[in-house]
mmCIF file of C-alpha atoms and ligand atoms in Angstrom:
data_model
loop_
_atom_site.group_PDB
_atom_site.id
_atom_site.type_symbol
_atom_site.label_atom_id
_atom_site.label_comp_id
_atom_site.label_asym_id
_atom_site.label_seq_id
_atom_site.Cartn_x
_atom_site.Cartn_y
_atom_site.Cartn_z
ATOM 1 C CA UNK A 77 50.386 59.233 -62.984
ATOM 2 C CA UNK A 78 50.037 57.248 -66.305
ATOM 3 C CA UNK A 79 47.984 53.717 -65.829
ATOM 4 C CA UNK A 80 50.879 51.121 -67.228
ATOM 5 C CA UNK A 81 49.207 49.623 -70.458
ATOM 6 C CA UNK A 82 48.007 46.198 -69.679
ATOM 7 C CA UNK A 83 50.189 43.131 -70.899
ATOM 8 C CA UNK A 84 48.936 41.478 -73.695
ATOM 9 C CA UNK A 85 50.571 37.980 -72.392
ATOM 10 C CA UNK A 86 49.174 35.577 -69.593
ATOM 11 C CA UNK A 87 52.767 35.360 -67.938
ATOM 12 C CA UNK A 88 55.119 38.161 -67.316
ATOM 13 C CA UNK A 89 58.189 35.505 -66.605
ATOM 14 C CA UNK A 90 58.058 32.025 -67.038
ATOM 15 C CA UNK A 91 61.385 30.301 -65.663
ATOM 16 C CA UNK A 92 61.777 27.082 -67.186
ATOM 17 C CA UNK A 93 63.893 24.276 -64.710
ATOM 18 C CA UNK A 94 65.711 21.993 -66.943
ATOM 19 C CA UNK A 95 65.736 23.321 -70.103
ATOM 20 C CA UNK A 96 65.996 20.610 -72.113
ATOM 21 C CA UNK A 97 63.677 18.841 -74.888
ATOM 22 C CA UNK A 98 60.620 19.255 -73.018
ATOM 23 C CA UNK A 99 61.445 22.321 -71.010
ATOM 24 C CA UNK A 100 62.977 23.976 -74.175
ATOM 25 C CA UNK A 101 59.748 23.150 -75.978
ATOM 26 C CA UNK A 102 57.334 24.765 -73.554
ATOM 27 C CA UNK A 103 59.171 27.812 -73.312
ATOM 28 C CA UNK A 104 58.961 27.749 -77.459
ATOM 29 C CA UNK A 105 55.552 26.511 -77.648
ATOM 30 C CA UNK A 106 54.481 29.605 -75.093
ATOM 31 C CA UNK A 107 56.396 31.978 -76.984
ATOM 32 C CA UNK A 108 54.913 30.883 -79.967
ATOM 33 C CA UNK A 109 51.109 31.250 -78.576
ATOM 34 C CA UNK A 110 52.586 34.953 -77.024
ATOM 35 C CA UNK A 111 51.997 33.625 -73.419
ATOM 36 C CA UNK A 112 54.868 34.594 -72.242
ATOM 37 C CA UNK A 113 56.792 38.515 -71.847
ATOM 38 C CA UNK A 114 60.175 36.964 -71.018
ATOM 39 C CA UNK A 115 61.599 33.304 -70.332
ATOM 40 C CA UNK A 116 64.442 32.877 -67.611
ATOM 41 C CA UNK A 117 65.800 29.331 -67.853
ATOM 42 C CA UNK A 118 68.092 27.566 -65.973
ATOM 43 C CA UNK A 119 69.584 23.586 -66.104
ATOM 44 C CA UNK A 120 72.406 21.769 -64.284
ATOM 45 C CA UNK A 121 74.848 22.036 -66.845
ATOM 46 C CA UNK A 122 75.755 26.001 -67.458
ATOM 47 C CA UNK A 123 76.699 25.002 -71.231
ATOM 48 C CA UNK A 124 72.973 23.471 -71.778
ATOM 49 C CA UNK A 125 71.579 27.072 -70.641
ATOM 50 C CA UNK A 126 74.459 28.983 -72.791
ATOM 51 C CA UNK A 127 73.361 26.431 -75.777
ATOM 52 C CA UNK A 128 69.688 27.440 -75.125
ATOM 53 C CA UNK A 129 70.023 31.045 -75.255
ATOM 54 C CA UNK A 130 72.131 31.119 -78.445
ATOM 55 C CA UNK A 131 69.679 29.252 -79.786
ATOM 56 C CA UNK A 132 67.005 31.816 -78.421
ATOM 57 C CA UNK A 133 64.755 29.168 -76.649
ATOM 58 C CA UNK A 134 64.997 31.605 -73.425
ATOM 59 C CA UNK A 135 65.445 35.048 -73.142
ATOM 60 C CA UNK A 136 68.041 34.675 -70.465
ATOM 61 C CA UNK A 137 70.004 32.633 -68.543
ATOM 62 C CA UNK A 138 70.589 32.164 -64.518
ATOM 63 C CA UNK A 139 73.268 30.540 -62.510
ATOM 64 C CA UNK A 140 70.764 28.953 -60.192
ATOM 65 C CA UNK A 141 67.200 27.628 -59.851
ATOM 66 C CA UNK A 142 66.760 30.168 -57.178
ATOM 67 C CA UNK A 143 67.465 33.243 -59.238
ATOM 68 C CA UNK A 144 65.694 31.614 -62.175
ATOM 69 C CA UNK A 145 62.309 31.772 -60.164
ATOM 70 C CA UNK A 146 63.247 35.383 -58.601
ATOM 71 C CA UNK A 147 60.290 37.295 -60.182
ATOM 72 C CA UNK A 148 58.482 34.185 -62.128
ATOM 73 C CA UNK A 149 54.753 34.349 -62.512
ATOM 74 C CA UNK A 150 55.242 30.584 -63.866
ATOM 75 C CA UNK A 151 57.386 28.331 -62.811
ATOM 76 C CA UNK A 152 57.814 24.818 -65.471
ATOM 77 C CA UNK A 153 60.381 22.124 -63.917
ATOM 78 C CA UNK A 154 60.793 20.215 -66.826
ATOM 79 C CA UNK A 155 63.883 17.789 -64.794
ATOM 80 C CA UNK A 156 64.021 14.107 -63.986
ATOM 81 C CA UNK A 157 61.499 13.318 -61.507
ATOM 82 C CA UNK A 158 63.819 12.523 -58.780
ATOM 83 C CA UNK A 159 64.731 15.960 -59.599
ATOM 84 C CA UNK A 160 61.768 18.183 -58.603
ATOM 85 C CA UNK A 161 61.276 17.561 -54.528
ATOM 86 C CA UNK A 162 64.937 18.451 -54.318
ATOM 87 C CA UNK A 163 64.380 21.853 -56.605
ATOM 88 C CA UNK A 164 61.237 22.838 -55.259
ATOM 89 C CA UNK A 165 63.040 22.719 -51.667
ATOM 90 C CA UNK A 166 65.545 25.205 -53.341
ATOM 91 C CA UNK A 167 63.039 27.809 -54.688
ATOM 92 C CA UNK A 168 60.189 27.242 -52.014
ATOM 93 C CA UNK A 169 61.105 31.434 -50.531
ATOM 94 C CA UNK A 170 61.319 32.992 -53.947
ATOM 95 C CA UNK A 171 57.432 31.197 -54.785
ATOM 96 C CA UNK A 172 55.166 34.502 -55.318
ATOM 97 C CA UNK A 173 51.608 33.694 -53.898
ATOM 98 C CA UNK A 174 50.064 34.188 -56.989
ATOM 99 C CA UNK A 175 52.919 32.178 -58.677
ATOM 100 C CA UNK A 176 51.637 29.148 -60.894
ATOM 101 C CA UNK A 177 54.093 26.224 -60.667
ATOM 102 C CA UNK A 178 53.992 22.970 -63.473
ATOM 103 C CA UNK A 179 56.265 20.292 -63.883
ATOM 104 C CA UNK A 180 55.880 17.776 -66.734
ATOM 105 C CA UNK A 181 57.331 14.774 -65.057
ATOM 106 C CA UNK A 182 56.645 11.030 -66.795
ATOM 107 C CA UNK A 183 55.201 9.617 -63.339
ATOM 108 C CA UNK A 184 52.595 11.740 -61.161
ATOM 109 C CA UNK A 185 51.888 10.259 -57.453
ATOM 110 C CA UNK A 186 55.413 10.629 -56.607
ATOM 111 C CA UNK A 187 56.213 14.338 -57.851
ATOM 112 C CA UNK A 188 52.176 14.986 -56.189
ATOM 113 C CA UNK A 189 54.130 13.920 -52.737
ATOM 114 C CA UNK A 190 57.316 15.789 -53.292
ATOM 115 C CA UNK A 191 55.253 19.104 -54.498
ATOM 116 C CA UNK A 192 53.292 18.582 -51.157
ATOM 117 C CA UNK A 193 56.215 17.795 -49.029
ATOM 118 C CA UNK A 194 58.756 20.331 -50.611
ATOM 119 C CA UNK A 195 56.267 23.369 -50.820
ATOM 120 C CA UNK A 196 53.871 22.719 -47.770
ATOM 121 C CA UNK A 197 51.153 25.585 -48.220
ATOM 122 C CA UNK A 198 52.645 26.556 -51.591
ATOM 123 C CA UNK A 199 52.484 23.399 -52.980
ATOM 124 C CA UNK A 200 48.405 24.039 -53.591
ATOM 125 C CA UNK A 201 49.753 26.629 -56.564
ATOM 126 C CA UNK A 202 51.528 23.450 -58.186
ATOM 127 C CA UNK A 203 49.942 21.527 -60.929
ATOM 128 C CA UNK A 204 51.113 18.413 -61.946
ATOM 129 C CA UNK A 205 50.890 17.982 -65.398
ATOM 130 C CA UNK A 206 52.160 15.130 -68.116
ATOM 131 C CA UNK A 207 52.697 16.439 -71.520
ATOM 132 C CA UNK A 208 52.094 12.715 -73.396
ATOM 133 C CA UNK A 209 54.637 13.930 -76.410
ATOM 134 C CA UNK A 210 58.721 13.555 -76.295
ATOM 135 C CA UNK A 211 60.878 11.249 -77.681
ATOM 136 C CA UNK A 212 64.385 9.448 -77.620
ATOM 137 C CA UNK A 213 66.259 12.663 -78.756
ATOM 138 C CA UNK A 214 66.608 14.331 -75.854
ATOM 139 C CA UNK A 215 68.082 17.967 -75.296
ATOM 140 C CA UNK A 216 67.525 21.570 -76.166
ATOM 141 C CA UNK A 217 68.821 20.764 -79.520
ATOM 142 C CA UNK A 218 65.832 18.752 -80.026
ATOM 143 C CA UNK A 219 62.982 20.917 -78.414
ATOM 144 C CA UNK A 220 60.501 22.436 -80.925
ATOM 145 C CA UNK A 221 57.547 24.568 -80.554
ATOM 146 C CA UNK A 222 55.330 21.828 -82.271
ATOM 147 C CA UNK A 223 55.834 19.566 -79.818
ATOM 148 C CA UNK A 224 52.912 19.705 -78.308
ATOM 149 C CA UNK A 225 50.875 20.345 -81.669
ATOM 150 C CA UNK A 226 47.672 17.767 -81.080
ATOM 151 C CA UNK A 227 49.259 15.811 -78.504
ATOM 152 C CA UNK A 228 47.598 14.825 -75.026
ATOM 153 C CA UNK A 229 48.730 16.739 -71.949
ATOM 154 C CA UNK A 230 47.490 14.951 -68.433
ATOM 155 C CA UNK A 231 46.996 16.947 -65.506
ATOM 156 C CA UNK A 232 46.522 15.250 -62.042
ATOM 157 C CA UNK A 233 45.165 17.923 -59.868
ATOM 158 C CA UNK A 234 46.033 17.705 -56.055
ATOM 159 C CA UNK A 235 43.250 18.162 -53.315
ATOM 160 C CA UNK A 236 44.073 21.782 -52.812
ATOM 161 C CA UNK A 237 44.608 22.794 -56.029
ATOM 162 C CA UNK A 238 42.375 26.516 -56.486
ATOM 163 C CA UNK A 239 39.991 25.474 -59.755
ATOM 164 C CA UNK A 240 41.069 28.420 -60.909
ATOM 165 C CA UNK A 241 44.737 27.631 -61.157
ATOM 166 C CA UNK A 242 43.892 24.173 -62.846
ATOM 167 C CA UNK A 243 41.687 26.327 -65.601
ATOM 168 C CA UNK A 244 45.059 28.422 -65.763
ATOM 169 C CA UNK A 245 47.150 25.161 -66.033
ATOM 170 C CA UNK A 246 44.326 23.774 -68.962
ATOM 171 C CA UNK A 247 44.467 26.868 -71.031
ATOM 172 C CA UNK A 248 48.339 27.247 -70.766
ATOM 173 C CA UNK A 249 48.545 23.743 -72.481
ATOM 174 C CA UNK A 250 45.430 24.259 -74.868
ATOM 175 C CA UNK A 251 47.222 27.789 -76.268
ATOM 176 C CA UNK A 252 50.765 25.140 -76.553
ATOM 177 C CA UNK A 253 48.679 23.557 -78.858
ATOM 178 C CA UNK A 254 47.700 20.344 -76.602
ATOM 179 C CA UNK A 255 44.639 18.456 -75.498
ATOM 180 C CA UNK A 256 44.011 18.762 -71.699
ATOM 181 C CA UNK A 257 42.712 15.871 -69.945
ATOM 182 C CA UNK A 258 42.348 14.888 -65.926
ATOM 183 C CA UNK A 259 43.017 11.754 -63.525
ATOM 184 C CA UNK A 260 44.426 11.113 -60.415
ATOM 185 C CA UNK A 261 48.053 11.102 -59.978
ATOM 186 C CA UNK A 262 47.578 6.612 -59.247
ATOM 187 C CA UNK A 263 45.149 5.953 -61.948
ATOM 188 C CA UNK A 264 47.587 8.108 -64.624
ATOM 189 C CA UNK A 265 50.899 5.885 -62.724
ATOM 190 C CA UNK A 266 48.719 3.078 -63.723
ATOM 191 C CA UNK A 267 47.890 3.256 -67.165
ATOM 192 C CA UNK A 268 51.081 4.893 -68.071
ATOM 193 C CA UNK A 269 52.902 1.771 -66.654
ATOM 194 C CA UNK A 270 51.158 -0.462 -69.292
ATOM 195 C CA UNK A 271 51.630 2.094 -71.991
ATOM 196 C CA UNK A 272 54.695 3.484 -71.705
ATOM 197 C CA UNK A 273 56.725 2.787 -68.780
ATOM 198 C CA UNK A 274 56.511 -1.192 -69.902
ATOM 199 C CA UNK A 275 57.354 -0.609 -73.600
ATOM 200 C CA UNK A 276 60.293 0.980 -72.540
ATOM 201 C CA UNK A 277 61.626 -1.832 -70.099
ATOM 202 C CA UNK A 278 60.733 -3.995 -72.972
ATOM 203 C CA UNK A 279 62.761 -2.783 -75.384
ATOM 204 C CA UNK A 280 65.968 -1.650 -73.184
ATOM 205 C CA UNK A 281 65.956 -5.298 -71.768
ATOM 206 C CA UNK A 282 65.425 -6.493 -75.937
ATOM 207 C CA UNK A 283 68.488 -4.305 -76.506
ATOM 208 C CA UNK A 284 70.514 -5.299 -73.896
ATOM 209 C CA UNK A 285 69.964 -9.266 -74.515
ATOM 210 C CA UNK A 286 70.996 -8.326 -78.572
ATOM 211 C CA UNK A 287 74.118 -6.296 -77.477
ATOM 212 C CA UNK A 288 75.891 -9.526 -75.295
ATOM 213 C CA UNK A 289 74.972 -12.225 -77.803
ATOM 214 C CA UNK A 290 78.429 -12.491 -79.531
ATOM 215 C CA UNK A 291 77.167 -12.000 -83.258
ATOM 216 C CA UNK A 292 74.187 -9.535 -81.729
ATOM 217 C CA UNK A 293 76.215 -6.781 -83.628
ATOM 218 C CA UNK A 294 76.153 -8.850 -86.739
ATOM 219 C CA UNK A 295 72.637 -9.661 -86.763
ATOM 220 C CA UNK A 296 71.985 -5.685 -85.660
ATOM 221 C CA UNK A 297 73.382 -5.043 -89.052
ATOM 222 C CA UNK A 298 70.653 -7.190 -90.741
ATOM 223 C CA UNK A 299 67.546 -5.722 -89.065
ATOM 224 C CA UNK A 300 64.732 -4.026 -90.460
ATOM 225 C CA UNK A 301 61.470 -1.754 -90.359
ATOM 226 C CA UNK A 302 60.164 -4.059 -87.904
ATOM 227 C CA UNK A 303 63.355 -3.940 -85.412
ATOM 228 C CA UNK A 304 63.231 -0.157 -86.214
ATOM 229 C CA UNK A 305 59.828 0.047 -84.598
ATOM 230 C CA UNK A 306 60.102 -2.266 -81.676
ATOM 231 C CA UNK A 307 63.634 -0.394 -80.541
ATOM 232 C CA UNK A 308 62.996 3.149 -81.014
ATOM 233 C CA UNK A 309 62.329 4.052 -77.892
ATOM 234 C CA UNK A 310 65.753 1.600 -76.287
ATOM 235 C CA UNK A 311 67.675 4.883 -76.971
ATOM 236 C CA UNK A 312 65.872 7.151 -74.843
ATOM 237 C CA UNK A 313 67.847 9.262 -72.086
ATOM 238 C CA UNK A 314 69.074 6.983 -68.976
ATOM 239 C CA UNK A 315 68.698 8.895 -66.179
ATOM 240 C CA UNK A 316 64.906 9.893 -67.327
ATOM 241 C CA UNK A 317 63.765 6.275 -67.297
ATOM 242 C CA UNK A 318 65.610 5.119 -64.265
ATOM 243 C CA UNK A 319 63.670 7.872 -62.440
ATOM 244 C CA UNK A 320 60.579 6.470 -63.508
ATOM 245 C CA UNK A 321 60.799 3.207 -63.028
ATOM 246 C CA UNK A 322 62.028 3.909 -59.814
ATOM 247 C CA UNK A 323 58.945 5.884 -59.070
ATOM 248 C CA UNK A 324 56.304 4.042 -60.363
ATOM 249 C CA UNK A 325 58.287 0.450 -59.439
ATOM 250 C CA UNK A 326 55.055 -1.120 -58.088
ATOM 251 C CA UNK A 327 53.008 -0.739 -61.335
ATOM 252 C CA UNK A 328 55.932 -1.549 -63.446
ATOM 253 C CA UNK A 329 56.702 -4.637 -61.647
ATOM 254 C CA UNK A 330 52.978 -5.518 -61.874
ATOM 255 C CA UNK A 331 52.509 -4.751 -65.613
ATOM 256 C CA UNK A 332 56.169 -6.950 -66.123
ATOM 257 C CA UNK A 333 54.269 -10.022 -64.019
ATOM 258 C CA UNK A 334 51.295 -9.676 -66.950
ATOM 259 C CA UNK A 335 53.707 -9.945 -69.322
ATOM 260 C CA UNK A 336 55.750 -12.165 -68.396
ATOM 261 C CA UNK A 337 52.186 -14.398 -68.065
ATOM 262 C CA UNK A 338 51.497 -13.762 -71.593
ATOM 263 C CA UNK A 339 55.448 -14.304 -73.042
ATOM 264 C CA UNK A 340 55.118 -17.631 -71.269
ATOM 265 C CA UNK A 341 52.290 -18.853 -72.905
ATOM 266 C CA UNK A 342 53.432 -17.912 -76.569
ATOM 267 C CA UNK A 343 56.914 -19.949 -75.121
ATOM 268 C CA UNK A 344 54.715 -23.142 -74.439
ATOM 269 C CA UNK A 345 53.135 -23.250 -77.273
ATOM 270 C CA UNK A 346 56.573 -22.913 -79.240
ATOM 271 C CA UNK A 347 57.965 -25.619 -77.562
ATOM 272 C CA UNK A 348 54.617 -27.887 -77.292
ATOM 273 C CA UNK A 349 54.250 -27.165 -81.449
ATOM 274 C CA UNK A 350 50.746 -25.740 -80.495
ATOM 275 C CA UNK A 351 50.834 -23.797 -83.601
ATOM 276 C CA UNK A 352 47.046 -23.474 -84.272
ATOM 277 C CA UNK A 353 46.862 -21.992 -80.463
ATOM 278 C CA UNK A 354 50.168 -20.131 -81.060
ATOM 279 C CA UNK A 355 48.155 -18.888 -84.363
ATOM 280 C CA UNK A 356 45.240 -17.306 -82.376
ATOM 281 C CA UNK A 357 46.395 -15.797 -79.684
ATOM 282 C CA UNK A 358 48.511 -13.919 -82.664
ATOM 283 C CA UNK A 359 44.909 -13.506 -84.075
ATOM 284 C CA UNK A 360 43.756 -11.766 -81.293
ATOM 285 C CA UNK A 361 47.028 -9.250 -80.093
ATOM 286 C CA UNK A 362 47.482 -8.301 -84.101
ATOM 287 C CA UNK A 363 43.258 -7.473 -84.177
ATOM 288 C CA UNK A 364 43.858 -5.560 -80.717
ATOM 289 C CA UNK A 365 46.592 -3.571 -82.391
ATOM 290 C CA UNK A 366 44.707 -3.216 -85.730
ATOM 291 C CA UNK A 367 41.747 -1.565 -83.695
ATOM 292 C CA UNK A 368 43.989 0.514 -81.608
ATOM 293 C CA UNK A 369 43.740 4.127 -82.651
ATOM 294 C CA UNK A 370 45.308 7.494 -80.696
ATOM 295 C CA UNK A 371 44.705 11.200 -81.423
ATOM 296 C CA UNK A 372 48.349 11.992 -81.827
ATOM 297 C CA UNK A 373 50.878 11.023 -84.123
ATOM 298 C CA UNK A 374 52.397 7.571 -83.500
ATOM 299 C CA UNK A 375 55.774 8.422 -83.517
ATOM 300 C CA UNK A 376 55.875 11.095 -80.964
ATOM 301 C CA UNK A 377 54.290 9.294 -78.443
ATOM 302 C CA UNK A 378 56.340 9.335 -74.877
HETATM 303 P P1 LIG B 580 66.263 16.288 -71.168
HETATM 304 O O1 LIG B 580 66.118 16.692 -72.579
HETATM 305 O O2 LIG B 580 67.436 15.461 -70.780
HETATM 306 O O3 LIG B 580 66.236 17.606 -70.276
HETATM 307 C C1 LIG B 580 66.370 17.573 -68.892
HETATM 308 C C2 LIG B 580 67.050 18.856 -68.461
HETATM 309 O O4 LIG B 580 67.022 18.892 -67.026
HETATM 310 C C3 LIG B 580 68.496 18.975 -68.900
HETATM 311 O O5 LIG B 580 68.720 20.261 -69.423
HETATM 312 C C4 LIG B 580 69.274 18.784 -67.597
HETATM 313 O O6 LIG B 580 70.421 19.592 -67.498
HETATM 314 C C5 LIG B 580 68.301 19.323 -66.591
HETATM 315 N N1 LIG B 580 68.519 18.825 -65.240
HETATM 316 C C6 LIG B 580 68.668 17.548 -64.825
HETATM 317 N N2 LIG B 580 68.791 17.501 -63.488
HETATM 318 C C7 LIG B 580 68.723 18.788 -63.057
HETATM 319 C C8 LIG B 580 68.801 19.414 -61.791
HETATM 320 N N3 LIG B 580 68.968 18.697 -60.670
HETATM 321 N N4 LIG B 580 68.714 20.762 -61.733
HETATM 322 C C9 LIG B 580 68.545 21.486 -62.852
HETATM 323 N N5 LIG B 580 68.477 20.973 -64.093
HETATM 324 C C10 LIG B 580 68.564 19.629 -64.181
HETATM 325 O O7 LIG B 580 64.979 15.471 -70.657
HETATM 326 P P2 LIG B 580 63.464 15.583 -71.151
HETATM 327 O O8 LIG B 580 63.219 14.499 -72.118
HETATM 328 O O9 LIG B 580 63.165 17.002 -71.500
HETATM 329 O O10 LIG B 580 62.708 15.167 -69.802
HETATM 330 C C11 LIG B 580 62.424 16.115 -68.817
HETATM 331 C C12 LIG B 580 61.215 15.656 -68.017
HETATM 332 O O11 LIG B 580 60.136 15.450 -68.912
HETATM 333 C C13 LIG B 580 61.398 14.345 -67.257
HETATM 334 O O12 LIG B 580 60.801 14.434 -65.993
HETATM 335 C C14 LIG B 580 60.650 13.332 -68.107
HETATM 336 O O13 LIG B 580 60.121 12.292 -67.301
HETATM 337 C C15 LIG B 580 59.551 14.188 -68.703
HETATM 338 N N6 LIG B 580 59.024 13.729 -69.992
HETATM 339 C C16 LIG B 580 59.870 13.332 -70.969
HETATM 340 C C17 LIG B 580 59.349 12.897 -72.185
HETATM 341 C C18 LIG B 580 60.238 12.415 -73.306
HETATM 342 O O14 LIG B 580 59.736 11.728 -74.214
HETATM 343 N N7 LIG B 580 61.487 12.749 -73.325
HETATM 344 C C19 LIG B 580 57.963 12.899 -72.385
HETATM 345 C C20 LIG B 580 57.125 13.337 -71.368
HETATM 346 C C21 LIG B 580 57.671 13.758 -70.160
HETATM 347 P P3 LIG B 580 71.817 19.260 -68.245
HETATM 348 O O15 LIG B 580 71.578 19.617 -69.674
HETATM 349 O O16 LIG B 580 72.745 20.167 -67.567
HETATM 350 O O17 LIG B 580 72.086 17.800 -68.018
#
């Protein structure tokens, strides 16, 4: 009999959960780096998977996460992080054991204990992982295989995770054109709380107190570059960001008491006319963001 002729991809299969703008993107961005034979992709909505294939960011589509997985060498839930305990419970019998399984959930500790909970042995062949690139267009519309293009991805290993499966999980994201680094799933809720998951409260709350002023639409009308900037990221997807910030509530709620600290003090010395204070504590945050620098580009950043 005739030895089959070895693949010249990493993955037979990858089924993509939630095919949306970042699950749309990985299965482009592994197409793109020929990682992948096939891509089987599946999301709530049966329009958002009929919309994907059209648009030929999978190969094919399935009616359920279940048969999405049948046959997967590499499974990538890309859903809200409430999402994935509740998914992985649904595909746990279909999990090969040499299956690889990523998500690329905003907050880590709690998808670690929903992988580990959901999956019980399995859940060693699960790497959570944190692509650091997105935006406020969400969608399939919006995915792109350059999403990743220079762009951090952060992988939080779990105790039992076979090295061998994290090197799998590194070079995956390297060939998507990212740059793999490693924490722990607390330290990465931690720092991603002050950069990211705070931002956003910021600036939904800033939104919210313009919108129910009774001229806020007016003065919307008048803003600028620098309102541009600070609300970009107020019209990211809803149910994305309450899932994180009902995850990671604990470090949000301690980042929001730091800044609430700090918004105080530039309040008192508004209304105590301490303008040469006021001045340098504007000294210092403008040098701190003048000496801030990030391997990615700016405007991507998640
Ligand atoms: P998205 O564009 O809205 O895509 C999410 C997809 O998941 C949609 O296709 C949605 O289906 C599907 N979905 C939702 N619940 C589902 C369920 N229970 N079962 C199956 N499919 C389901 O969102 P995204 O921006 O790609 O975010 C996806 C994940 O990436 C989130 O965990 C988020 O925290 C993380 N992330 C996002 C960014 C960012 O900047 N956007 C950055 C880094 C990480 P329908 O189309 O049918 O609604």
């Amino acid at each position: 009999m005739e030895r089959a002729a070895p693949s010249r991809h990493r993955f037979q299969r990858l089924a993509v959960l939630g095919v949306g703008l970042l699950g749309g993107s990985v299965a482009m961005a592994a197409k793109r780096a020929g990682l992948v034979a096939e891509v089987v992709g599946y999301s709530k909505s049966p329009s958002t998977v009929n919309v994907a294939r059209a648009a030929g960011v999978i190969d094919h589509g399935a009616d359920s996460a279940l048969h999405a997985v049948t046959g997967a060498d590499l499974i990538i839930l890309a859903v809200p992080v409430a999402a994935i305990g509740p998914l992985l419970r649904q595909i746990k019998v279909a999990i090969g054991p040499t299956t690889l399984l990523m998500d690329v959930g905003s907050t880590k500790a709690d998808v670690a204990a929903a992988a580990e909970d959901a999956l019980g042995r399995a859940g060693r062949q699960f790497i959570p992982c944190h692509p650091i690139a997105g935006g406020e267009h969400s969608g399939v519309q919006n995915a792109r295989a350059t999403l990743f293009d220079g762009h951090r991805v952060v992988i939080t290993p779990l105790a039992d995770n076979l090295p061998a499966d994290i090197d799998a999980a590194t070079q995956f994201w390297e060939r998507c054109g990212a740059l793999v680094s490693q924490m722990t799933p607390a330290d990465h809720d931690a720092a991603f709380a002050a950069v990211s998951h705070l931002p956003h409260l910021i600036a939904f709350a800033y939104i919210d107190a313009m919108a129910r002023q009774p001229k806020g639409g007016g003065y919307l009308q008048l803003a600028g570059p620098g309102f541009r900037d600070f609300t970009r990221i107020a019209a990211s997807d809803p149910t994305m960001w309450r899932d994180v910030f009902h995850a990671n509530s604990a470090e949000v709620l301690q980042q929001l008491q730091l800044f609430k600290h700090s918004i105080a003090a530039f309040e008192a010395q508004i209304r105590q006319g301490n303008w040469s204070l006021l001045e340098s504590m504007i000294r210092l945050a403008s040098q701190s963001r003048r000496e801030w620098s990030t391997p990615t580009p700016s405007d991507d950043i998640a």
